[in-house]
Short mmCIF file of C-alpha atoms and ligand atoms in Angstrom, two decimals:
data_model
loop_
_atom_site.label_atom_id
_atom_site.label_comp_id
_atom_site.label_asym_id
_atom_site.label_seq_id
_atom_site.Cartn_x
_atom_site.Cartn_y
_atom_site.Cartn_z
CA MET A 1 2.01 -113.58 -1.49
CA LYS A 2 0.04 -113.17 -4.68
CA PHE A 3 -2.63 -110.51 -5.08
CA GLN A 4 -5.70 -110.86 -7.21
CA LYS A 5 -8.42 -108.44 -8.10
CA SER A 6 -11.53 -108.52 -5.91
CA PRO A 7 -14.47 -110.61 -7.10
CA GLY A 8 -16.67 -108.71 -9.50
CA THR A 9 -14.00 -106.24 -10.59
CA GLN A 10 -12.11 -106.21 -13.85
CA ASP A 11 -8.83 -105.00 -15.28
CA ILE A 12 -9.40 -103.34 -18.61
CA LEU A 13 -6.16 -103.95 -20.46
CA PRO A 14 -4.70 -102.44 -23.61
CA GLY A 15 -6.31 -104.32 -26.46
CA SER A 16 -9.67 -104.10 -24.72
CA VAL A 17 -9.46 -100.52 -23.50
CA GLU A 18 -9.67 -99.30 -27.10
CA LYS A 19 -13.24 -100.60 -27.22
CA TRP A 20 -13.98 -98.60 -24.10
CA GLN A 21 -12.44 -95.49 -25.57
CA PHE A 22 -14.47 -95.97 -28.72
CA ILE A 23 -17.81 -96.24 -26.91
CA GLU A 24 -16.99 -93.47 -24.44
CA ASP A 25 -16.07 -91.17 -27.33
CA LYS A 26 -19.36 -92.06 -28.99
CA ALA A 27 -21.25 -91.30 -25.78
CA ARG A 28 -19.63 -87.86 -25.53
CA ASP A 29 -20.17 -87.13 -29.20
CA ILE A 30 -23.87 -88.08 -29.03
CA CYS A 31 -24.34 -85.98 -25.90
CA ARG A 32 -22.80 -83.00 -27.65
CA ARG A 33 -25.25 -83.42 -30.53
CA PHE A 34 -28.23 -83.81 -28.16
CA ASN A 35 -26.92 -80.85 -26.12
CA PHE A 36 -26.27 -82.75 -22.88
CA ARG A 37 -23.33 -81.43 -20.87
CA GLU A 38 -21.00 -83.43 -18.67
CA ILE A 39 -21.28 -83.42 -14.88
CA ARG A 40 -18.77 -85.12 -12.56
CA THR A 41 -19.97 -85.93 -9.08
CA PRO A 42 -18.15 -87.76 -6.27
CA ILE A 43 -17.76 -91.53 -6.25
CA PHE A 44 -19.02 -91.64 -2.66
CA GLU A 45 -21.91 -89.79 -1.08
CA SER A 46 -23.69 -89.90 2.24
CA THR A 47 -25.50 -93.21 2.72
CA ASP A 48 -28.74 -91.40 3.49
CA LEU A 49 -28.80 -89.89 0.00
CA PHE A 50 -29.14 -93.37 -1.55
CA ARG A 51 -31.56 -94.59 1.11
CA ARG A 52 -33.78 -91.64 0.41
CA GLY A 53 -33.16 -91.43 -3.33
CA VAL A 54 -33.05 -95.04 -4.50
CA GLY A 55 -35.54 -96.34 -1.90
CA GLU A 56 -35.32 -98.23 1.40
CA THR A 57 -36.94 -101.44 0.11
CA THR A 58 -34.96 -101.79 -3.10
CA ASP A 59 -32.43 -104.60 -3.52
CA ILE A 60 -29.76 -101.97 -4.05
CA VAL A 61 -30.26 -100.35 -0.66
CA GLU A 62 -31.14 -103.52 1.24
CA LYS A 63 -28.39 -105.77 -0.03
CA GLU A 64 -25.98 -104.24 -2.47
CA MET A 65 -24.42 -101.05 -1.16
CA TYR A 66 -20.75 -100.64 -0.33
CA THR A 67 -21.21 -98.68 2.86
CA PHE A 68 -18.47 -97.68 5.28
CA ILE A 69 -17.85 -95.39 8.20
CA ASP A 70 -15.07 -92.89 7.58
CA ARG A 71 -12.63 -91.60 10.18
CA GLY A 72 -14.99 -88.74 10.92
CA ASP A 73 -17.78 -91.18 11.82
CA ARG A 74 -19.82 -90.45 8.71
CA SER A 75 -21.70 -93.23 6.96
CA LEU A 76 -20.68 -93.07 3.33
CA THR A 77 -21.56 -95.26 0.35
CA LEU A 78 -19.82 -95.90 -2.96
CA ARG A 79 -22.40 -94.77 -5.49
CA PRO A 80 -24.52 -97.71 -6.68
CA GLU A 81 -25.98 -95.55 -9.45
CA GLY A 82 -25.65 -92.02 -10.81
CA THR A 83 -29.04 -90.34 -10.54
CA ALA A 84 -29.13 -89.63 -6.79
CA GLY A 85 -25.71 -87.93 -6.86
CA VAL A 86 -26.55 -85.82 -9.88
CA VAL A 87 -29.84 -84.72 -8.35
CA ARG A 88 -28.05 -83.93 -5.06
CA SER A 89 -25.59 -81.80 -7.01
CA TYR A 90 -28.39 -80.14 -8.98
CA VAL A 91 -30.05 -79.10 -5.71
CA GLU A 92 -26.86 -78.18 -3.85
CA ASN A 93 -25.56 -76.04 -6.71
CA LYS A 94 -28.99 -74.54 -7.37
CA LEU A 95 -28.92 -75.51 -11.02
CA PHE A 96 -32.71 -75.06 -10.92
CA GLY A 97 -31.99 -71.32 -11.11
CA ASP A 98 -31.07 -71.86 -14.76
CA PRO A 99 -34.05 -71.06 -17.01
CA GLU A 100 -33.01 -73.87 -19.35
CA VAL A 101 -33.68 -77.54 -18.64
CA SER A 102 -30.54 -79.03 -17.05
CA LYS A 103 -29.39 -81.68 -19.52
CA LEU A 104 -26.50 -83.54 -17.92
CA PHE A 105 -24.49 -86.67 -18.63
CA TYR A 106 -21.85 -88.76 -16.86
CA VAL A 107 -19.64 -91.72 -17.55
CA GLY A 108 -18.06 -93.56 -14.66
CA PRO A 109 -17.86 -96.44 -12.22
CA MET A 110 -20.74 -97.57 -10.00
CA PHE A 111 -20.61 -100.16 -7.21
CA ARG A 112 -23.08 -102.84 -6.22
CA TYR A 113 -22.45 -105.92 -4.13
CA GLU A 114 -24.08 -108.36 -6.58
CA ARG A 115 -23.45 -111.97 -7.43
CA ALA A 116 -20.78 -111.65 -10.10
CA GLN A 117 -21.38 -113.33 -13.46
CA ALA A 118 -20.92 -112.45 -17.15
CA GLY A 119 -22.36 -108.96 -17.50
CA ARG A 120 -22.84 -108.44 -13.75
CA TYR A 121 -20.04 -106.96 -11.71
CA ARG A 122 -19.44 -105.26 -8.39
CA GLN A 123 -17.65 -102.37 -9.99
CA PHE A 124 -19.23 -101.55 -13.34
CA HIS A 125 -19.51 -98.49 -15.54
CA GLN A 126 -22.49 -96.53 -16.67
CA PHE A 127 -23.07 -93.91 -19.28
CA GLY A 128 -25.96 -91.95 -17.83
CA ILE A 129 -27.96 -88.85 -18.61
CA GLU A 130 -30.35 -86.77 -16.53
CA ALA A 131 -32.67 -84.05 -17.87
CA ILE A 132 -34.14 -82.04 -15.02
CA GLY A 133 -36.68 -79.23 -15.18
CA SER A 134 -39.45 -80.25 -17.57
CA VAL A 135 -42.53 -82.49 -17.59
CA GLU A 136 -42.65 -82.45 -21.37
CA PRO A 137 -43.22 -86.00 -22.72
CA ALA A 138 -41.04 -85.16 -25.75
CA LEU A 139 -38.14 -85.04 -23.28
CA ASP A 140 -38.83 -88.62 -22.13
CA ALA A 141 -38.79 -89.62 -25.78
CA GLU A 142 -35.58 -87.69 -26.41
CA VAL A 143 -33.86 -89.52 -23.55
CA ILE A 144 -35.05 -92.89 -24.90
CA ALA A 145 -33.92 -91.86 -28.39
CA LEU A 146 -30.49 -90.85 -27.13
CA GLY A 147 -29.87 -94.28 -25.61
CA TYR A 148 -31.13 -96.02 -28.73
CA THR A 149 -28.89 -93.82 -30.90
CA PHE A 150 -25.91 -94.70 -28.72
CA PHE A 151 -26.43 -98.45 -29.09
CA THR A 152 -27.04 -98.07 -32.83
CA GLU A 153 -24.01 -95.88 -33.45
CA ILE A 154 -21.58 -98.12 -31.60
CA GLY A 155 -22.74 -100.79 -34.04
CA LEU A 156 -24.98 -103.08 -31.97
CA LYS A 157 -27.70 -105.01 -33.72
CA GLY A 158 -30.98 -106.30 -32.34
CA VAL A 159 -31.45 -103.76 -29.54
CA GLY A 160 -35.08 -103.48 -28.47
CA VAL A 161 -36.74 -100.74 -26.44
CA GLU A 162 -39.48 -101.66 -23.96
CA ILE A 163 -41.56 -98.97 -22.36
CA ASN A 164 -44.20 -98.76 -19.67
CA SER A 165 -45.87 -96.20 -17.48
CA VAL A 166 -45.63 -96.75 -13.74
CA GLY A 167 -47.97 -93.82 -13.13
CA THR A 168 -47.94 -91.48 -10.15
CA PRO A 169 -47.60 -92.70 -6.54
CA ALA A 170 -51.40 -92.45 -6.21
CA VAL A 171 -51.97 -94.55 -9.32
CA ARG A 172 -49.45 -97.08 -8.07
CA ALA A 173 -51.10 -97.32 -4.65
CA ALA A 174 -54.45 -98.11 -6.26
CA PHE A 175 -52.88 -100.61 -8.65
CA ARG A 176 -51.02 -102.23 -5.78
CA GLU A 177 -54.35 -103.13 -4.14
CA LYS A 178 -55.63 -104.70 -7.36
CA LEU A 179 -52.42 -106.59 -7.80
CA LEU A 180 -52.40 -107.87 -4.23
CA ALA A 181 -55.91 -109.20 -4.70
CA PHE A 182 -54.57 -111.12 -7.71
CA LEU A 183 -51.36 -112.32 -6.08
CA GLU A 184 -52.49 -113.30 -2.58
CA PRO A 185 -54.37 -116.45 -3.65
CA LYS A 186 -51.28 -117.54 -5.59
CA ARG A 187 -48.79 -116.87 -2.80
CA GLU A 188 -48.08 -120.53 -2.04
CA ILE A 189 -47.22 -121.51 -5.60
CA LEU A 190 -44.84 -118.62 -6.21
CA CYS A 191 -41.08 -118.67 -5.68
CA LYS A 192 -39.45 -117.48 -2.44
CA ASP A 193 -38.37 -114.17 -3.99
CA CYS A 194 -41.89 -113.45 -5.15
CA GLN A 195 -43.33 -114.35 -1.75
CA SER A 196 -41.17 -111.82 -0.02
CA ARG A 197 -41.76 -109.24 -2.74
CA ILE A 198 -45.53 -109.54 -2.33
CA ASP A 199 -45.09 -107.97 1.07
CA ARG A 200 -42.40 -105.46 0.25
CA ASN A 201 -42.83 -104.38 -3.36
CA PRO A 202 -45.63 -106.30 -5.13
CA LEU A 203 -45.14 -104.52 -8.48
CA ARG A 204 -41.76 -106.16 -8.81
CA VAL A 205 -43.31 -109.62 -8.52
CA LEU A 206 -44.44 -109.35 -12.13
CA ASP A 207 -40.79 -109.00 -13.12
CA CYS A 208 -39.93 -112.49 -11.85
CA LYS A 209 -38.19 -114.70 -14.41
CA VAL A 210 -39.40 -118.06 -13.08
CA ASP A 211 -43.07 -117.42 -12.29
CA GLN A 212 -44.22 -115.81 -15.53
CA GLN A 213 -46.63 -118.67 -16.30
CA HIS A 214 -48.73 -117.65 -13.27
CA PHE A 215 -49.07 -114.05 -14.38
CA THR A 216 -50.81 -114.34 -17.74
CA ASP A 217 -54.02 -112.90 -16.29
CA ALA A 218 -52.35 -110.35 -14.03
CA PRO A 219 -53.89 -106.88 -14.07
CA SER A 220 -52.04 -104.30 -16.14
CA ILE A 221 -50.98 -101.02 -14.60
CA LEU A 222 -51.81 -99.38 -17.91
CA ASP A 223 -55.51 -100.07 -17.19
CA SER A 224 -55.14 -98.21 -13.88
CA LEU A 225 -53.58 -95.01 -15.20
CA ASP A 226 -55.45 -91.78 -14.56
CA GLU A 227 -56.06 -89.29 -17.34
CA GLU A 228 -52.88 -87.29 -16.79
CA CYS A 229 -50.70 -90.42 -16.84
CA SER A 230 -52.45 -91.80 -19.92
CA ILE A 231 -52.03 -88.57 -21.85
CA HIS A 232 -48.36 -88.40 -20.88
CA PHE A 233 -47.76 -91.98 -21.97
CA GLU A 234 -49.61 -91.46 -25.28
CA LYS A 235 -47.46 -88.43 -26.05
CA VAL A 236 -44.23 -90.28 -25.28
CA LYS A 237 -45.29 -93.05 -27.67
CA GLN A 238 -46.26 -90.47 -30.27
CA SER A 239 -42.87 -88.73 -30.09
CA LEU A 240 -41.02 -92.05 -30.34
CA THR A 241 -43.06 -92.93 -33.42
CA ASP A 242 -42.36 -89.51 -34.91
CA MET A 243 -38.63 -90.07 -34.42
CA GLU A 244 -38.93 -93.60 -35.82
CA ILE A 245 -37.56 -95.19 -32.64
CA PRO A 246 -38.94 -98.75 -32.54
CA PHE A 247 -40.42 -99.80 -29.20
CA THR A 248 -42.73 -102.32 -27.61
CA ILE A 249 -44.99 -101.85 -24.60
CA ASN A 250 -44.33 -104.09 -21.62
CA HIS A 251 -46.90 -103.41 -18.92
CA ARG A 252 -44.93 -105.62 -16.50
CA LEU A 253 -41.78 -103.58 -16.75
CA VAL A 254 -40.92 -102.35 -13.26
CA ARG A 255 -37.54 -100.89 -12.52
CA GLY A 256 -35.37 -101.78 -9.54
CA LEU A 257 -35.27 -98.23 -8.18
CA ASP A 258 -38.13 -96.51 -6.39
CA TYR A 259 -37.96 -93.03 -7.83
CA TYR A 260 -39.78 -93.59 -11.11
CA THR A 261 -43.06 -91.95 -12.08
CA HIS A 262 -44.81 -92.13 -15.46
CA THR A 263 -42.37 -93.43 -18.07
CA ALA A 264 -40.12 -96.43 -17.37
CA PHE A 265 -38.09 -98.11 -20.09
CA GLU A 266 -35.37 -100.65 -20.78
CA TYR A 267 -33.10 -101.59 -23.64
CA LYS A 268 -32.88 -105.31 -24.29
CA ALA A 269 -30.55 -107.49 -26.33
CA GLU A 270 -29.68 -111.18 -26.47
CA GLY A 271 -26.15 -112.43 -26.11
CA ILE A 272 -24.85 -112.02 -22.55
CA GLY A 273 -25.81 -115.27 -20.89
CA ALA A 274 -28.90 -114.89 -18.75
CA ILE A 275 -28.80 -111.11 -18.82
CA ASP A 276 -30.78 -109.27 -21.44
CA THR A 277 -31.11 -105.73 -20.07
CA ILE A 278 -28.38 -103.42 -21.28
CA GLY A 279 -29.79 -100.13 -20.06
CA GLY A 280 -32.79 -98.51 -18.48
CA GLY A 281 -34.28 -95.38 -17.11
CA GLY A 282 -37.40 -93.34 -16.71
CA ARG A 283 -39.04 -90.25 -15.36
CA TYR A 284 -38.67 -89.25 -11.71
CA ASN A 285 -40.96 -86.31 -10.92
CA GLY A 286 -40.71 -86.65 -7.14
CA LEU A 287 -37.00 -87.26 -6.63
CA VAL A 288 -35.69 -83.69 -6.57
CA SER A 289 -38.15 -82.67 -3.87
CA ASP A 290 -37.70 -85.99 -2.02
CA ILE A 291 -34.08 -85.16 -1.42
CA GLY A 292 -34.81 -81.62 -0.28
CA GLY A 293 -34.93 -79.64 -3.52
CA PRO A 294 -37.75 -77.73 -5.17
CA GLU A 295 -40.52 -79.46 -7.13
CA GLN A 296 -38.61 -80.17 -10.32
CA PRO A 297 -39.37 -83.12 -12.58
CA GLY A 298 -36.65 -85.17 -14.22
CA VAL A 299 -36.06 -88.00 -16.63
CA GLY A 300 -32.91 -89.98 -17.37
CA LEU A 301 -31.22 -93.25 -18.19
CA GLY A 302 -28.24 -95.41 -17.31
CA LEU A 303 -26.55 -97.71 -19.82
CA GLY A 304 -24.19 -100.49 -18.77
CA LEU A 305 -20.87 -100.17 -20.56
CA GLU A 306 -19.55 -103.66 -19.69
CA ARG A 307 -22.70 -105.07 -21.24
CA ALA A 308 -22.25 -102.93 -24.36
CA VAL A 309 -18.64 -104.15 -24.71
CA LEU A 310 -19.67 -107.79 -24.19
CA LEU A 311 -22.32 -107.47 -26.88
CA LEU A 312 -19.91 -105.83 -29.31
CA GLU A 313 -17.65 -108.82 -28.79
CA HIS A 314 -20.49 -111.31 -29.03
CA GLN A 315 -21.69 -109.75 -32.30
CA GLN A 316 -18.09 -109.50 -33.54
CA THR A 317 -18.65 -105.89 -34.44
CA GLU A 318 -15.81 -104.35 -36.45
CA LEU A 319 -14.46 -101.33 -34.60
CA PRO A 320 -12.19 -98.64 -36.01
CA ASN A 321 -8.55 -99.45 -35.21
CA LEU A 322 -7.63 -96.78 -32.69
CA ASN A 323 -4.30 -98.37 -32.01
CA GLU A 324 -2.54 -98.02 -35.33
CA ILE A 325 0.99 -96.61 -35.24
CA ASP A 326 1.76 -93.99 -37.91
CA VAL A 327 5.47 -94.64 -38.20
CA TYR A 328 8.09 -96.97 -36.76
CA ILE A 329 11.66 -95.72 -36.96
CA VAL A 330 14.14 -98.58 -37.23
CA ALA A 331 17.48 -97.36 -35.88
CA LEU A 332 20.77 -99.12 -36.65
CA GLY A 333 23.80 -98.20 -34.57
CA GLU A 334 24.57 -95.80 -31.76
CA ALA A 335 24.40 -92.55 -33.72
CA ALA A 336 21.12 -93.64 -35.29
CA ASP A 337 19.78 -94.46 -31.87
CA ARG A 338 20.39 -90.88 -30.71
CA GLU A 339 18.90 -89.49 -33.88
CA ALA A 340 15.85 -91.73 -33.48
CA THR A 341 15.24 -90.34 -30.01
CA LYS A 342 15.21 -86.84 -31.49
CA LEU A 343 13.21 -87.69 -34.58
CA VAL A 344 10.52 -89.66 -32.79
CA HIS A 345 10.07 -86.83 -30.31
CA GLN A 346 9.77 -84.22 -33.07
CA LEU A 347 7.23 -86.34 -34.94
CA ARG A 348 5.16 -86.87 -31.82
CA ARG A 349 5.14 -83.12 -31.24
CA GLN A 350 3.80 -82.74 -34.77
CA GLY A 351 0.86 -85.01 -34.05
CA ILE A 352 2.32 -88.22 -35.45
CA ARG A 353 2.02 -91.48 -33.55
CA ALA A 354 5.63 -92.60 -33.70
CA GLU A 355 7.45 -95.55 -32.13
CA ARG A 356 10.99 -96.95 -32.04
CA ASP A 357 12.99 -99.80 -30.57
CA TYR A 358 14.16 -99.68 -26.93
CA GLN A 359 16.02 -102.95 -26.74
CA GLY A 360 18.97 -102.50 -29.12
CA ARG A 361 17.61 -105.17 -31.41
CA LYS A 362 18.68 -106.13 -34.93
CA MET A 363 16.92 -104.74 -37.97
CA LYS A 364 14.82 -107.85 -38.54
CA ALA A 365 13.40 -107.80 -34.99
CA GLN A 366 12.64 -104.09 -35.25
CA LEU A 367 10.80 -104.59 -38.54
CA LYS A 368 8.79 -107.36 -36.91
CA SER A 369 7.74 -104.95 -34.18
CA ALA A 370 6.69 -102.41 -36.80
CA ASP A 371 4.53 -105.09 -38.35
CA ARG A 372 3.06 -106.23 -35.04
CA LEU A 373 2.14 -102.67 -34.14
CA GLY A 374 0.47 -102.22 -37.53
CA ALA A 375 2.71 -99.27 -38.46
CA ARG A 376 1.44 -97.45 -41.55
CA PHE A 377 4.97 -96.35 -42.39
CA THR A 378 8.42 -97.63 -41.49
CA ALA A 379 11.77 -95.93 -42.00
CA ILE A 380 15.29 -97.25 -41.56
CA LEU A 381 17.77 -94.91 -39.98
CA GLY A 382 21.51 -95.56 -40.31
CA ASP A 383 24.72 -93.52 -40.64
CA ASP A 384 24.07 -92.69 -44.32
CA GLU A 385 20.62 -91.32 -43.57
CA ILE A 386 21.95 -89.17 -40.76
CA ALA A 387 24.67 -87.74 -43.00
CA ARG A 388 22.11 -86.83 -45.66
CA GLY A 389 19.32 -85.71 -43.30
CA GLU A 390 17.01 -87.91 -45.33
CA ILE A 391 15.26 -91.20 -44.71
CA ALA A 392 13.57 -93.83 -46.88
CA LEU A 393 9.97 -93.78 -45.76
CA LYS A 394 8.04 -96.89 -46.70
CA ASP A 395 4.27 -96.86 -47.03
CA MET A 396 3.42 -100.35 -45.80
CA SER A 397 -0.02 -100.61 -47.41
CA LYS A 398 1.25 -99.63 -50.87
CA GLY A 399 4.75 -101.10 -50.54
CA GLU A 400 6.17 -97.85 -51.94
CA GLN A 401 9.31 -96.22 -50.64
CA ARG A 402 10.38 -92.61 -50.94
CA MET A 403 13.34 -90.51 -49.79
CA VAL A 404 12.12 -87.79 -47.46
CA ALA A 405 14.02 -85.05 -45.59
CA PHE A 406 13.82 -85.43 -41.78
CA THR A 407 11.95 -82.14 -41.62
CA ALA A 408 9.31 -83.33 -44.13
CA ILE A 409 8.42 -86.71 -42.59
CA ALA A 410 5.39 -85.47 -40.67
CA GLN A 411 4.02 -83.77 -43.76
CA GLU A 412 4.54 -86.87 -45.85
CA ILE A 413 2.74 -89.08 -43.33
CA LYS A 414 -0.17 -86.70 -42.94
CA GLY A 415 -0.49 -86.79 -46.74
P1 LIG B 501 -30.27 -99.49 -13.40
O1 LIG B 501 -31.30 -100.20 -14.22
O2 LIG B 501 -30.11 -99.90 -12.02
O3 LIG B 501 -30.64 -97.95 -13.48
O4 LIG B 501 -28.87 -99.60 -14.13
C1 LIG B 501 -28.72 -99.19 -15.47
C2 LIG B 501 -27.84 -100.17 -16.24
O5 LIG B 501 -26.58 -100.31 -15.57
C3 LIG B 501 -28.38 -101.57 -16.33
O6 LIG B 501 -29.33 -101.70 -17.35
C4 LIG B 501 -27.12 -102.35 -16.64
O7 LIG B 501 -26.81 -102.24 -18.02
C5 LIG B 501 -26.08 -101.61 -15.84
N1 LIG B 501 -25.84 -102.32 -14.59
C6 LIG B 501 -26.53 -102.26 -13.44
N2 LIG B 501 -25.99 -103.06 -12.50
C7 LIG B 501 -24.92 -103.65 -13.07
C8 LIG B 501 -23.93 -104.58 -12.63
N3 LIG B 501 -23.93 -105.05 -11.38
N4 LIG B 501 -22.96 -104.96 -13.50
C9 LIG B 501 -22.95 -104.49 -14.77
N5 LIG B 501 -23.84 -103.60 -15.24
C10 LIG B 501 -24.82 -103.19 -14.41
C11 LIG B 501 -29.92 -96.97 -12.87
O8 LIG B 501 -28.84 -97.11 -12.36
C12 LIG B 501 -30.58 -95.61 -12.96
N6 LIG B 501 -29.74 -94.62 -12.24
C13 LIG B 501 -30.82 -95.19 -14.40
C14 LIG B 501 -31.48 -93.86 -14.50
C15 LIG B 501 -30.88 -92.67 -14.70
N7 LIG B 501 -32.77 -93.62 -14.32
C16 LIG B 501 -32.99 -92.32 -14.43
N8 LIG B 501 -31.85 -91.71 -14.65
#
């Protein structure tokens, strides 16, 4: 019997995993600079948390959750996204007692039962951040800027930021009426998805990829904003301009999760088939209290790491070579083999990335390995070298060779 990975999951193999390490390191480094601290929450949570947090009528909750009953008869769900779990943890651990805004980040797998295609998986990874405890529009802008900085610093080109305001629930309710008046007469000519969305979540109709030609005269939610929402949105735009983060306004932008209020945004880029959204987020002023916490506003984002990796590949971005070996010790003979074991271990303990042969191969084959692994230095170890306690260390980029005492190899390599 042969086993294969489940549809929509991926093995990330050596050769590819270095790209992941590179972007995850970047994410951590950027968070450190923006003063976001890591939080690790469970991979599964109670199903009700996502129902309540993400929203009963969202695609995620209606169709995409990996839900199961455990042996204790609890309904649990593999997290489809990170925000609900972080907010649950924020409430449960009373992080609201901290006078500072809680600025948190996470990197990890999420699970959605979606139709798998390039850039869309059932297990995928997000880099996410959540800033809870302030209504300040500059914080919305900071979150947007952080995501933009991430994409820029990993080397992606052509990333656009689209922003919108989805207002407060009251604003949305009023807009919904206006929108329904516009959509109802068109119901018959719209696609099946749109028809069912008109009844369940009319704002999302405007998001439809196939029916855009019918929406040119659709009302804009931005014309329905009340004063508070307008001022907030203006200030977010102002802060983005001040930070020189380029953005466009898309009044049809509606996110697939129900918790958003005020600012909603997405990062877009061409190059992954039909998919052009590589990240998104927004403000969620009602979520903390919705799941039983105090009235605390929040804002955050989630960036898709598979999509970032695919785009790096598509754009053929040069990444630093994280996989370079410092030194390959070529051992010839039994005594040299023993010495190589010792030497390689000592070098590794001194911070050197050292490798050797494990297959008793001839010199030529060992040198080939050194080359394949991109070793910066190679050294040939035989009986003479052992007797002298010295080895000829060859700098492969310069082609220069030098006799070095065993005890000085690490120093020589570090330069
Ligand atoms: P989301 O828009 O559902 O937002 O997901 C964020 C990003 O995760 C997407 O833009 C995409 O890059 C990636 N993503 C989503 N589903 C898949 C999939 N099936 N395969 C590959 N990548 C995927 C959220 O999850 C919110 N929690 C973001 C947020 C945080 N809002 C506030 N705080």
